[in-house]
């Protein structure tokens, strides 16, 4: 393929990110996580991408002349009891970083707020936001299933991420955990694995048990002798080891289990078992799995919120929508192809 034909859109597709994320990464924008920037650059290099200097100069000229029309400020609202939850949680950190990039591209500034700031009630926070002209909110996850967020939503336009917040029932953007699991199962099967196990923990309900659902639907199509019940370990190393010894899977799928967790149970990867992550992050070098696409969720959330603001849609929607984003597969040494 001629290098002159490689576009940013093609790089984005190959890297499993949005076009805007790829564009910003190639320009070393600090709002894109460093590991994500490096991965996108590696993809660009592998494809033979070379920026067009004439086009780059033209776009810079147009940007200077046109500028970005300032449309206001959006609030990133942390509804967790943990003040630092958004920054400590990998998925949310990536989600909000890329949401900030997309917001800036559309002309919005962003600012993070904590719902449980000492001495400030949700009603008072709402008044502060309105006084500052902020009526668009991106509501983060609490990390706890069945969460209720007490906030006066009537004058605000909002979207949320994930399934943890059940009340209010807002428009939300979500990773397609079900189809991502099926994607992983297809790659595992194509690599020659037949005894497939799934390890989940007590936090699976925050994903509507969709990993479990896809796993069991897949198993129903297999011979009974290949069926392996999922291991719900809840952090119990002994339970994991007992499950592994009893069923002897040749590959383990997991939602977000550190490699050290298996090592503590005396299970070596890939010598004893292959490993696939259903929530694979850029810093998990060598691990095969599904990049969940949280950077694209951030872009989707801002686009959805901007559309709602444009149409003056405020309050809790009567018929909330769910926007699903599918992940992308990445190979790794933890899943060697069986000969």
mmCIF file of N, CA and C in Angstrom, residues 180 183-185 187-188 191 193 251-257 259 269-270 273-292 328-337:
data_model
loop_
_atom_site.group_PDB
_atom_site.id
_atom_site.type_symbol
_atom_site.label_atom_id
_atom_site.label_comp_id
_atom_site.label_asym_id
_atom_site.label_seq_id
_atom_site.Cartn_x
_atom_site.Cartn_y
_atom_site.Cartn_z
ATOM 1 N N UNK A 180 -17.894 -7.958 23.074
ATOM 2 C CA UNK A 180 -16.446 -8.038 23.280
ATOM 3 C C UNK A 180 -16.032 -9.423 23.760
ATOM 4 N N UNK A 183 -16.146 -11.704 20.859
ATOM 5 C CA UNK A 183 -14.967 -11.450 20.029
ATOM 6 C C UNK A 183 -13.757 -12.221 20.578
ATOM 7 N N UNK A 184 -13.567 -12.163 21.888
ATOM 8 C CA UNK A 184 -12.451 -12.883 22.509
ATOM 9 C C UNK A 184 -12.609 -14.390 22.339
ATOM 10 N N UNK A 185 -13.815 -14.882 22.514
ATOM 11 C CA UNK A 185 -14.071 -16.315 22.373
ATOM 12 C C UNK A 185 -13.778 -16.792 20.954
ATOM 13 N N UNK A 187 -11.551 -15.478 18.845
ATOM 14 C CA UNK A 187 -10.095 -15.519 18.654
ATOM 15 C C UNK A 187 -9.476 -16.685 19.411
ATOM 16 N N UNK A 188 -9.973 -16.964 20.598
ATOM 17 C CA UNK A 188 -9.461 -18.080 21.389
ATOM 18 C C UNK A 188 -9.707 -19.403 20.666
ATOM 19 N N UNK A 191 -7.514 -19.861 17.722
ATOM 20 C CA UNK A 191 -6.135 -20.163 18.119
ATOM 21 C C UNK A 191 -5.975 -21.610 18.563
ATOM 22 N N UNK A 193 -7.921 -23.322 21.062
ATOM 23 C CA UNK A 193 -8.266 -23.660 22.445
ATOM 24 C C UNK A 193 -9.699 -24.186 22.523
ATOM 25 N N UNK A 251 -7.200 -22.208 28.651
ATOM 26 C CA UNK A 251 -7.136 -20.759 28.522
ATOM 27 C C UNK A 251 -8.124 -20.151 29.512
ATOM 28 N N UNK A 252 -7.751 -19.024 30.074
ATOM 29 C CA UNK A 252 -8.617 -18.302 31.011
ATOM 30 C C UNK A 252 -8.934 -16.932 30.444
ATOM 31 N N UNK A 253 -10.228 -16.602 30.408
ATOM 32 C CA UNK A 253 -10.680 -15.255 30.104
ATOM 33 C C UNK A 253 -10.972 -14.564 31.427
ATOM 34 N N UNK A 254 -10.602 -13.318 31.553
ATOM 35 C CA UNK A 254 -10.905 -12.595 32.796
ATOM 36 C C UNK A 254 -11.220 -11.146 32.495
ATOM 37 N N UNK A 255 -11.992 -10.539 33.377
ATOM 38 C CA UNK A 255 -12.430 -9.167 33.152
ATOM 39 C C UNK A 255 -11.339 -8.155 33.476
ATOM 40 N N UNK A 256 -10.673 -8.298 34.594
ATOM 41 C CA UNK A 256 -9.646 -7.325 34.949
ATOM 42 C C UNK A 256 -8.735 -7.895 36.023
ATOM 43 N N UNK A 257 -8.208 -9.093 35.804
ATOM 44 C CA UNK A 257 -7.410 -9.789 36.805
ATOM 45 C C UNK A 257 -5.924 -9.594 36.524
ATOM 46 N N UNK A 259 -1.996 -10.201 36.304
ATOM 47 C CA UNK A 259 -1.231 -11.427 36.093
ATOM 48 C C UNK A 259 -0.696 -11.969 37.426
ATOM 49 N N UNK A 269 1.610 -18.396 33.284
ATOM 50 C CA UNK A 269 1.116 -17.994 31.968
ATOM 51 C C UNK A 269 2.321 -17.739 31.068
ATOM 52 N N UNK A 270 2.383 -18.369 29.882
ATOM 53 C CA UNK A 270 1.413 -19.293 29.284
ATOM 54 C C UNK A 270 1.759 -20.764 29.489
ATOM 55 N N UNK A 273 -1.342 -22.235 31.511
ATOM 56 C CA UNK A 273 -2.623 -21.833 30.926
ATOM 57 C C UNK A 273 -2.415 -20.545 30.128
ATOM 58 N N UNK A 274 -3.146 -20.426 29.030
ATOM 59 C CA UNK A 274 -3.128 -19.176 28.270
ATOM 60 C C UNK A 274 -4.057 -18.176 28.955
ATOM 61 N N UNK A 275 -3.856 -16.897 28.687
ATOM 62 C CA UNK A 275 -4.624 -15.858 29.367
ATOM 63 C C UNK A 275 -5.103 -14.810 28.370
ATOM 64 N N UNK A 276 -6.380 -14.412 28.522
ATOM 65 C CA UNK A 276 -6.971 -13.367 27.690
ATOM 66 C C UNK A 276 -7.677 -12.372 28.603
ATOM 67 N N UNK A 277 -7.412 -11.099 28.409
ATOM 68 C CA UNK A 277 -8.078 -10.058 29.183
ATOM 69 C C UNK A 277 -9.240 -9.478 28.382
ATOM 70 N N UNK A 278 -10.418 -9.446 29.007
ATOM 71 C CA UNK A 278 -11.590 -8.860 28.362
ATOM 72 C C UNK A 278 -11.626 -7.342 28.532
ATOM 73 N N UNK A 279 -10.777 -6.827 29.413
ATOM 74 C CA UNK A 279 -10.587 -5.386 29.590
ATOM 75 C C UNK A 279 -9.080 -5.141 29.520
ATOM 76 N N UNK A 280 -8.550 -5.154 28.338
ATOM 77 C CA UNK A 280 -7.109 -5.089 28.129
ATOM 78 C C UNK A 280 -6.684 -3.633 27.989
ATOM 79 N N UNK A 281 -5.677 -3.223 28.791
ATOM 80 C CA UNK A 281 -5.212 -1.845 28.767
ATOM 81 C C UNK A 281 -3.852 -1.755 28.088
ATOM 82 N N UNK A 282 -3.484 -0.556 27.708
ATOM 83 C CA UNK A 282 -2.245 -0.340 26.961
ATOM 84 C C UNK A 282 -1.000 -0.708 27.756
ATOM 85 N N UNK A 283 -1.086 -0.682 29.090
ATOM 86 C CA UNK A 283 0.106 -0.991 29.881
ATOM 87 C C UNK A 283 0.255 -2.484 30.183
ATOM 88 N N UNK A 284 -0.605 -3.323 29.599
ATOM 89 C CA UNK A 284 -0.522 -4.772 29.814
ATOM 90 C C UNK A 284 0.241 -5.420 28.664
ATOM 91 N N UNK A 285 1.509 -5.108 28.576
ATOM 92 C CA UNK A 285 2.326 -5.621 27.482
ATOM 93 C C UNK A 285 2.348 -7.147 27.490
ATOM 94 N N UNK A 286 2.165 -7.734 26.306
ATOM 95 C CA UNK A 286 2.218 -9.179 26.150
ATOM 96 C C UNK A 286 0.926 -9.912 26.417
ATOM 97 N N UNK A 287 -0.087 -9.217 26.936
ATOM 98 C CA UNK A 287 -1.368 -9.862 27.239
ATOM 99 C C UNK A 287 -2.311 -9.725 26.046
ATOM 100 N N UNK A 288 -2.819 -10.857 25.578
ATOM 101 C CA UNK A 288 -3.814 -10.833 24.509
ATOM 102 C C UNK A 288 -5.159 -10.430 25.093
ATOM 103 N N UNK A 289 -5.995 -9.782 24.287
ATOM 104 C CA UNK A 289 -7.305 -9.441 24.801
ATOM 105 C C UNK A 289 -8.032 -8.402 23.980
ATOM 106 N N UNK A 290 -9.061 -7.835 24.599
ATOM 107 C CA UNK A 290 -9.928 -6.868 23.929
ATOM 108 C C UNK A 290 -9.682 -5.483 24.505
ATOM 109 N N UNK A 291 -9.258 -4.559 23.640
ATOM 110 C CA UNK A 291 -9.192 -3.152 24.037
ATOM 111 C C UNK A 291 -10.626 -2.644 24.103
ATOM 112 N N UNK A 292 -11.106 -2.270 25.295
ATOM 113 C CA UNK A 292 -12.540 -2.008 25.456
ATOM 114 C C UNK A 292 -13.038 -0.746 24.785
ATOM 115 N N UNK A 328 -11.818 -3.772 20.353
ATOM 116 C CA UNK A 328 -10.997 -4.302 19.258
ATOM 117 C C UNK A 328 -9.984 -5.289 19.837
ATOM 118 N N UNK A 329 -9.672 -6.307 19.060
ATOM 119 C CA UNK A 329 -8.793 -7.387 19.522
ATOM 120 C C UNK A 329 -7.328 -7.001 19.345
ATOM 121 N N UNK A 330 -6.507 -7.443 20.313
ATOM 122 C CA UNK A 330 -5.065 -7.272 20.193
ATOM 123 C C UNK A 330 -4.381 -8.575 20.588
ATOM 124 N N UNK A 331 -3.476 -9.050 19.739
ATOM 125 C CA UNK A 331 -2.754 -10.293 20.019
ATOM 126 C C UNK A 331 -1.736 -10.079 21.139
ATOM 127 N N UNK A 332 -1.310 -11.195 21.749
ATOM 128 C CA UNK A 332 -0.311 -11.098 22.798
ATOM 129 C C UNK A 332 0.328 -12.437 23.069
ATOM 130 N N UNK A 333 1.478 -12.422 23.707
ATOM 131 C CA UNK A 333 2.217 -13.647 23.989
ATOM 132 C C UNK A 333 1.484 -14.542 24.975
ATOM 133 N N UNK A 334 0.526 -14.005 25.711
ATOM 134 C CA UNK A 334 -0.193 -14.820 26.685
ATOM 135 C C UNK A 334 -1.155 -15.817 26.021
ATOM 136 N N UNK A 335 -1.367 -15.660 24.694
ATOM 137 C CA UNK A 335 -2.240 -16.574 23.945
ATOM 138 C C UNK A 335 -1.489 -17.119 22.732
ATOM 139 N N UNK A 336 -0.559 -18.025 22.946
ATOM 140 C CA UNK A 336 0.146 -18.613 21.801
ATOM 141 C C UNK A 336 -0.797 -19.484 20.983
ATOM 142 N N UNK A 337 -0.607 -19.463 19.683
ATOM 143 C CA UNK A 337 -1.441 -20.298 18.800
ATOM 144 C C UNK A 337 -1.057 -21.759 18.982
#
